[in-house]
Each structure stands twice: as C-alpha cells, then as structure tokens.
Short mmCIF file of C-alpha atoms in Angstrom, two decimals:
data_model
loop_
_atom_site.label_atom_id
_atom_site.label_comp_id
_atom_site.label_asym_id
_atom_site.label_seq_id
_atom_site.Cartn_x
_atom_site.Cartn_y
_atom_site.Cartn_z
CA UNK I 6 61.16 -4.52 51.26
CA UNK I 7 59.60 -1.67 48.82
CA UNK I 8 60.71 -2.13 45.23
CA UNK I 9 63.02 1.32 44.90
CA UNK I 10 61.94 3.12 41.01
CA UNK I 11 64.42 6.10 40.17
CA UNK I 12 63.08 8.30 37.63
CA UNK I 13 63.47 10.03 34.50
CA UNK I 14 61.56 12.44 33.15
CA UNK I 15 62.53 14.04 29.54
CA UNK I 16 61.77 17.11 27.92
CA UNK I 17 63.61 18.17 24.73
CA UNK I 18 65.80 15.12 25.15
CA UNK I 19 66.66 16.36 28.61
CA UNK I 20 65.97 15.21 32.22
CA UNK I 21 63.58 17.44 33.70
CA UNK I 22 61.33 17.61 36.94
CA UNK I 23 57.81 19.58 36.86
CA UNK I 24 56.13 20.87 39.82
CA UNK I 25 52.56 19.15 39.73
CA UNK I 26 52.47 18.47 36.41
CA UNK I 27 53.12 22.40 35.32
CA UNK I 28 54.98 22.58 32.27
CA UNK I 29 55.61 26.17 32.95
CA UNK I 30 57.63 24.86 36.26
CA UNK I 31 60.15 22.68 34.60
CA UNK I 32 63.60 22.55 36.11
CA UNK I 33 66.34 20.68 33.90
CA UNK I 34 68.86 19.08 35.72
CA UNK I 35 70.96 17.07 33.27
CA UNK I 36 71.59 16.96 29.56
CA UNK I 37 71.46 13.33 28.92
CA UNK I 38 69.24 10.90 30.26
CA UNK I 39 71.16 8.14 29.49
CA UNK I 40 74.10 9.18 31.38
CA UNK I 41 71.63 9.47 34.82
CA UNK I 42 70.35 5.97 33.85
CA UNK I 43 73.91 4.69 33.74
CA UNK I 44 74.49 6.36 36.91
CA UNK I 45 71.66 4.53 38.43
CA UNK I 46 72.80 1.10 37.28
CA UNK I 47 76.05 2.07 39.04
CA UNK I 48 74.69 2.74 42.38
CA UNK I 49 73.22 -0.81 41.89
CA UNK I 50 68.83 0.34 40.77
CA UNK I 51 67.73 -2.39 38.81
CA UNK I 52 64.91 -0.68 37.81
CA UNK I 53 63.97 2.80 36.19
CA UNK I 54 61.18 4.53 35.10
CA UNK I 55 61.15 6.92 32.47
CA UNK I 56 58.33 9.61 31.42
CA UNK I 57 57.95 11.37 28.09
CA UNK I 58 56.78 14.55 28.91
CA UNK I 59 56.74 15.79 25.15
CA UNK I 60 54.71 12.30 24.28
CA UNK I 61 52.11 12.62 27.29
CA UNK I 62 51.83 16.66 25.92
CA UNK I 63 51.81 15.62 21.92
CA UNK I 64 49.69 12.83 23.05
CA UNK I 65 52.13 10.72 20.95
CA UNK I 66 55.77 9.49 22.25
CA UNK I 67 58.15 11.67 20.94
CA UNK I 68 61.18 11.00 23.17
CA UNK I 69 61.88 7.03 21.46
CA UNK I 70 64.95 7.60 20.59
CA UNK I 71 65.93 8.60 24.28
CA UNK I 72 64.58 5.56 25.42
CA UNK I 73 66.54 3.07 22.93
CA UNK I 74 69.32 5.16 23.89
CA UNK I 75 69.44 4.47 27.83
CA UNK I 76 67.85 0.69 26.94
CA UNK I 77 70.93 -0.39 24.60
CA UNK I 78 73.19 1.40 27.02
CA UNK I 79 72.05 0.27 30.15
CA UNK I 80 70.60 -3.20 31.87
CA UNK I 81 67.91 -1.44 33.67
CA UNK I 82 64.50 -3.10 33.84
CA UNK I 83 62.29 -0.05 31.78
CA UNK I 84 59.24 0.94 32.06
CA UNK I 85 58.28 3.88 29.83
CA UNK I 86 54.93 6.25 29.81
CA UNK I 87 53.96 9.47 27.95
CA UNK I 88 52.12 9.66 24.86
CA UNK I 89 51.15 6.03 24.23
CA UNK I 90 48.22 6.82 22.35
CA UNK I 91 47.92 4.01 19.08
CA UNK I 92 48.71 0.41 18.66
CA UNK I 93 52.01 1.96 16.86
CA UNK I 94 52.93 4.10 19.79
CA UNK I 95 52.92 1.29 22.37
CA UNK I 96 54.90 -0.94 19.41
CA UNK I 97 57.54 1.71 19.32
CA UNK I 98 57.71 1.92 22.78
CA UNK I 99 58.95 -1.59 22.97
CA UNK I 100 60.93 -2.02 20.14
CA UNK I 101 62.93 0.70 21.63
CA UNK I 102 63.68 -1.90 24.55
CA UNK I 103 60.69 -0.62 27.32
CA UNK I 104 59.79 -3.78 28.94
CA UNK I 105 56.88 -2.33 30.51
CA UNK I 106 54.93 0.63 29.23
CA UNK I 107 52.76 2.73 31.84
CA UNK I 108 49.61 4.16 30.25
CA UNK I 109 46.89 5.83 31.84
CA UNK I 110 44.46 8.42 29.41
CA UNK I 111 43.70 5.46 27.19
CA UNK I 112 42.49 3.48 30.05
CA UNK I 113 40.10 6.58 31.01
CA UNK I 114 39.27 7.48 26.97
CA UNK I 115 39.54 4.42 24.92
CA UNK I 116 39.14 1.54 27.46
CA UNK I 117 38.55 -1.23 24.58
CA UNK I 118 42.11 -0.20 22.90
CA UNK I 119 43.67 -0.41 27.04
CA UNK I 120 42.01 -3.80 27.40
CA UNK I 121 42.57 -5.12 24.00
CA UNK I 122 47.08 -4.41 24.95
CA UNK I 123 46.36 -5.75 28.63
CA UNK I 124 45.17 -9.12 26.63
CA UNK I 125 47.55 -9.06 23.68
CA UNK I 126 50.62 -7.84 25.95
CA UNK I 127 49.80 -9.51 29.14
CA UNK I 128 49.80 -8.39 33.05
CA UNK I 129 53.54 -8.04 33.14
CA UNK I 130 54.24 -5.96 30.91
CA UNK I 131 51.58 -3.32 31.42
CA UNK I 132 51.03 -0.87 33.91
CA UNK I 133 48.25 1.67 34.55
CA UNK I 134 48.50 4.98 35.24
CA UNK I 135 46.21 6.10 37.90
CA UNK I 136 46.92 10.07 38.46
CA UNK I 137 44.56 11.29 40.80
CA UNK I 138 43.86 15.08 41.63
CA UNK I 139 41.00 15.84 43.77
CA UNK I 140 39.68 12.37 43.72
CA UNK I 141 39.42 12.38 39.84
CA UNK I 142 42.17 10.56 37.06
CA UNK I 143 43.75 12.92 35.60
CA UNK I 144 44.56 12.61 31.60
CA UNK I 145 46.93 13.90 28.77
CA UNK I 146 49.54 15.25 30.94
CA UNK I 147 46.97 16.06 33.44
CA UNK I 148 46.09 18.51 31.20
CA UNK I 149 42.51 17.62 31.63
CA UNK I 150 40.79 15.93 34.73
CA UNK I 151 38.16 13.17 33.74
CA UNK I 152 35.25 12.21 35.42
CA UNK I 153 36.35 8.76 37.06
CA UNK I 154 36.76 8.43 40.86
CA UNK I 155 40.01 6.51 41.50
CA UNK I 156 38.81 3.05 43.51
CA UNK I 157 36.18 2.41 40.89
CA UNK I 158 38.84 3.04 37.96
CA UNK I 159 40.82 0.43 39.30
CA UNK I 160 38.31 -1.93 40.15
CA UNK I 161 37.27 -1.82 36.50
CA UNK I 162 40.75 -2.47 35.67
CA UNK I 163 41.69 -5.30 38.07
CA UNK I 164 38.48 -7.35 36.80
CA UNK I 165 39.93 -6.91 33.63
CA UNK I 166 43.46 -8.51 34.84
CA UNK I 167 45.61 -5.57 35.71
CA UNK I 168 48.08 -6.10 37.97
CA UNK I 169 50.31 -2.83 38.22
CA UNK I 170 49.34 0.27 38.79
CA UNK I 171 51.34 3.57 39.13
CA UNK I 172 49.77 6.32 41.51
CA UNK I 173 50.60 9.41 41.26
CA UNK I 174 48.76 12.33 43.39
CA UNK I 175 49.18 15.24 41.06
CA UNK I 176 48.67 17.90 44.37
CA UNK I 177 52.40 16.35 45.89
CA UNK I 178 54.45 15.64 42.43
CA UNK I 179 57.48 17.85 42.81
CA UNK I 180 56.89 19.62 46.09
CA UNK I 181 58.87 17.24 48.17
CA UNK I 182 56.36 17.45 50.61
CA UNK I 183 56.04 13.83 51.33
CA UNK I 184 53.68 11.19 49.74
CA UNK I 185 49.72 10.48 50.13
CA UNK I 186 50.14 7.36 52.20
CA UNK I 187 46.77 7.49 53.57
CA UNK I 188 45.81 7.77 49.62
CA UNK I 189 48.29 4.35 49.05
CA UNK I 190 47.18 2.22 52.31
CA UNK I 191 43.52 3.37 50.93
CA UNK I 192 44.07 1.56 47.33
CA UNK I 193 46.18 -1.30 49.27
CA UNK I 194 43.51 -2.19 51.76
CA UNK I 195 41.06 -2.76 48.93
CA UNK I 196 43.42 -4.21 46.45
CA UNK I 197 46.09 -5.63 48.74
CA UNK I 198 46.76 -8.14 45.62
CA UNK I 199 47.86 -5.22 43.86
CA UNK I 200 51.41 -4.41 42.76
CA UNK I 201 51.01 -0.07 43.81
CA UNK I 202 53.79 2.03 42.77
CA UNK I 203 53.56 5.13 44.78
CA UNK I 204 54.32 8.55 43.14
CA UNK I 205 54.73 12.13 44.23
CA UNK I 206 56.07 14.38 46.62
CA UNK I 207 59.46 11.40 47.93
CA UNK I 208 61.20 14.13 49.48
CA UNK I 209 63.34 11.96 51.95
CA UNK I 210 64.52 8.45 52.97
CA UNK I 211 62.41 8.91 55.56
CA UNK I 212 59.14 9.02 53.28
CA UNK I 213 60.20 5.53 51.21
CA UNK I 214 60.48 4.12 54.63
CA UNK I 215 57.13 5.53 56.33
CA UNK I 216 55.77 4.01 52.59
CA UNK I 217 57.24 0.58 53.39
CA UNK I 218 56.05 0.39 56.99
CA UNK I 219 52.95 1.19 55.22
CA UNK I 220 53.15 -1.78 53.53
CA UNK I 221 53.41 0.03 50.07
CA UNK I 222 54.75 -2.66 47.23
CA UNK I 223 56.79 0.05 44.94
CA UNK I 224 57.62 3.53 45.19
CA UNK I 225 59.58 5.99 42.23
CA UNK I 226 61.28 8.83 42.69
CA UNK I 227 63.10 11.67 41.24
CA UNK I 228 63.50 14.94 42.08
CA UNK I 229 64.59 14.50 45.64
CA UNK I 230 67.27 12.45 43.53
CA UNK I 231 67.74 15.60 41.48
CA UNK I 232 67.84 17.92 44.79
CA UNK I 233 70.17 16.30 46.55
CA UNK I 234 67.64 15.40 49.45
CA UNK I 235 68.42 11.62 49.01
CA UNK I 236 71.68 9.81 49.50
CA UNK I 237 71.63 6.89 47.03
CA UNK I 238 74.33 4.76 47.93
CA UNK I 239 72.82 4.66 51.57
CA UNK I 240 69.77 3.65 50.35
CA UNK I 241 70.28 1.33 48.03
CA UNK I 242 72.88 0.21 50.65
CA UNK I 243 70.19 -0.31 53.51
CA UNK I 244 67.80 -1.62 50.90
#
C-alpha cells in the first residue's frame, strides 16, 4: 500500500500552496501550521512533510521555529526541506525535531557537502530532492533550472547510497491536474530499489490510487487537502 505524505508548506509562518513553484501564486489557507499538523495526527497520518518556502527562497531555513513548533506538538514522523544550504542549516533542521531533511540544490551545486551528510547522517534520514521541469532538476526554489537530466542525477546519487528520493514535476505542482506517473513508473523501472515519493498535481483519491497500482512506494500531498478535493478520513480509512 503507498505510504500517504500530507503536506505543509509555510510562508510567513503560514500554510500556503504555490502554483508551480510561483511565488506570485501563493494561496494561504491556514494561520498555523501546527494546528493542520495536529489535525493530521488526528485523522490518524503518521507522517508529514513540511517545506520552507522562505528557506528554499533565502536559500537558508528560515521557518525553524515552525518546525519545532509542530515537532514538540505533534508525533508525526517529519521530514523538512527548504533552504538547507550549510552544515548549520541541516543541524538546525534537526535539532528542531525533523527526522528526515529533504534537500535537493546542494545535491545539484555542492555534491561533496550532499555526500559528505548522506555519510555522516546516513540513508534514513536523508532524502533527495529531485524537481524536474522539462527533463532538467530544478534548484533554489526552482528559481533556476540546472543542467542535470533527472535518471543520471539519481544514478549518481544511488551509487553514492541514497535511498529516498522526493519527485516533484514542477509543470503539475498545484494544478490538480493529476501526477506524472509515466515520469514515476520511468524512475521505478530503473530504480525499483528505490523508496520514490511522488509529488505534484494529487488532485483526487483517484490519482494516489492510479499511483499505487502503479506501483509507486510514497506519494505527498497538499493542496487537494487544502481544496477540499480529498476526503481524509476515507482515505486514511481505506488505507
């Protein structure tokens, strides 16, 4: 059975959504992040994952305090991303209770620094952030598109010991137009050893079960949370 991810994205200390990664297409839906978290551990989600938007644009977490907030308040497995930039950036990040930290532009910029927290953090507790657009990982908020194709990226990566990755394809995030499966079953028939956490465009229970049928190991989701397109006491329920 897929692995269900709710998520929560913050902007001034408040849960957002973005359309594509637009900044300029930010819709808040709720004052406190903590409270949504706590609503999540109610319906019976065991795991969240939460996105610093101001970090991943400051290209240095900025939303910590957020974080500790919905960790000390909650029991929710966390994994965090956005702005993890420096060895103290990725300490903060878990001594404000992430247990995982997703990081992707230092895997594409400084892969030495990515490799050197993958050996001194270990396989667990690190994720990378693949987000593709137009066949390219996309960096800094996806601010800026880099040269490396995606399969190769994680190839790289998986020699190196990786063992989660979160993919997000930047063209569906916050359209609720459904996910890239054919991009997902792509990565999982090369890497099928691969713990994939699918990202973007969830607009239905429909699309988390077309991803499991696809054989997909993880999916997160959030703003057809936000919209009301998901019921999620039926599907945790039917989980």
């Amino acid at each position: 059975m897929i692995e269900l991810i709710p998520a929560i994205d913050i902007i001034d200390g408040q849960c957002v959504r973005l359309t594509k990664g637009d900044y300029d297409q930010k819709t808040v839906y709720r004052d406190s992040p903590a409270e949504v978290a706590k609503e999540f551990e109610q319906l019976g989600f065991k795991r969240l994952h939460v996105v610093d938007l101001d970090g991943a644009k400051s290209k240095h977490i900025v939303n910590d305090s957020v974080l500790r907030r919905i960790t000390t308040e909650t029991n929710l497995t966390v994994d965090f991303g956005g702005g993890i930039k420096t060895d103290e950036d990725i300490e903060k990040a878990f001594e404000a209770g992430a247990a995982m930290v997703t990081v992707g532009s230092i895997a594409v910029t400084q892969p030495d620094l990515f490799i050197g927290w993958l050996n001194k953090y270990g396989a667990e507790r690190m994720i990378l952030g693949a987000d593709v657009r137009n066949g390219k990982i996309s960096i800094n908020g996806w601010k800026e598109d880099s040269a490396e194709d995606l399969l190769p990226f994680l190839q790289k990566y998986i020699e190196a010991g990786v063992k989660n990755v979160l993919c997000t394809e930047i063209s569906k995030d916050g359209t609720l137009q459904g996910p890239a499966i054919e991009l997902y079953k792509e990565v999982m028939k090369e890497y099928p050893q691969l713990h994939l956490i699918a990202s973007g465009g969830v607009s239905s229970k429909d699309d988390i079960e077309a991803l499991d049928r696809a054989g997909i190991p993880a999916v997160v989701f959030g703003k057809a949370i936000y919209e009301g397109r998901i019921n999620l006491k039926e599907l945790v329920t039917t989980k």
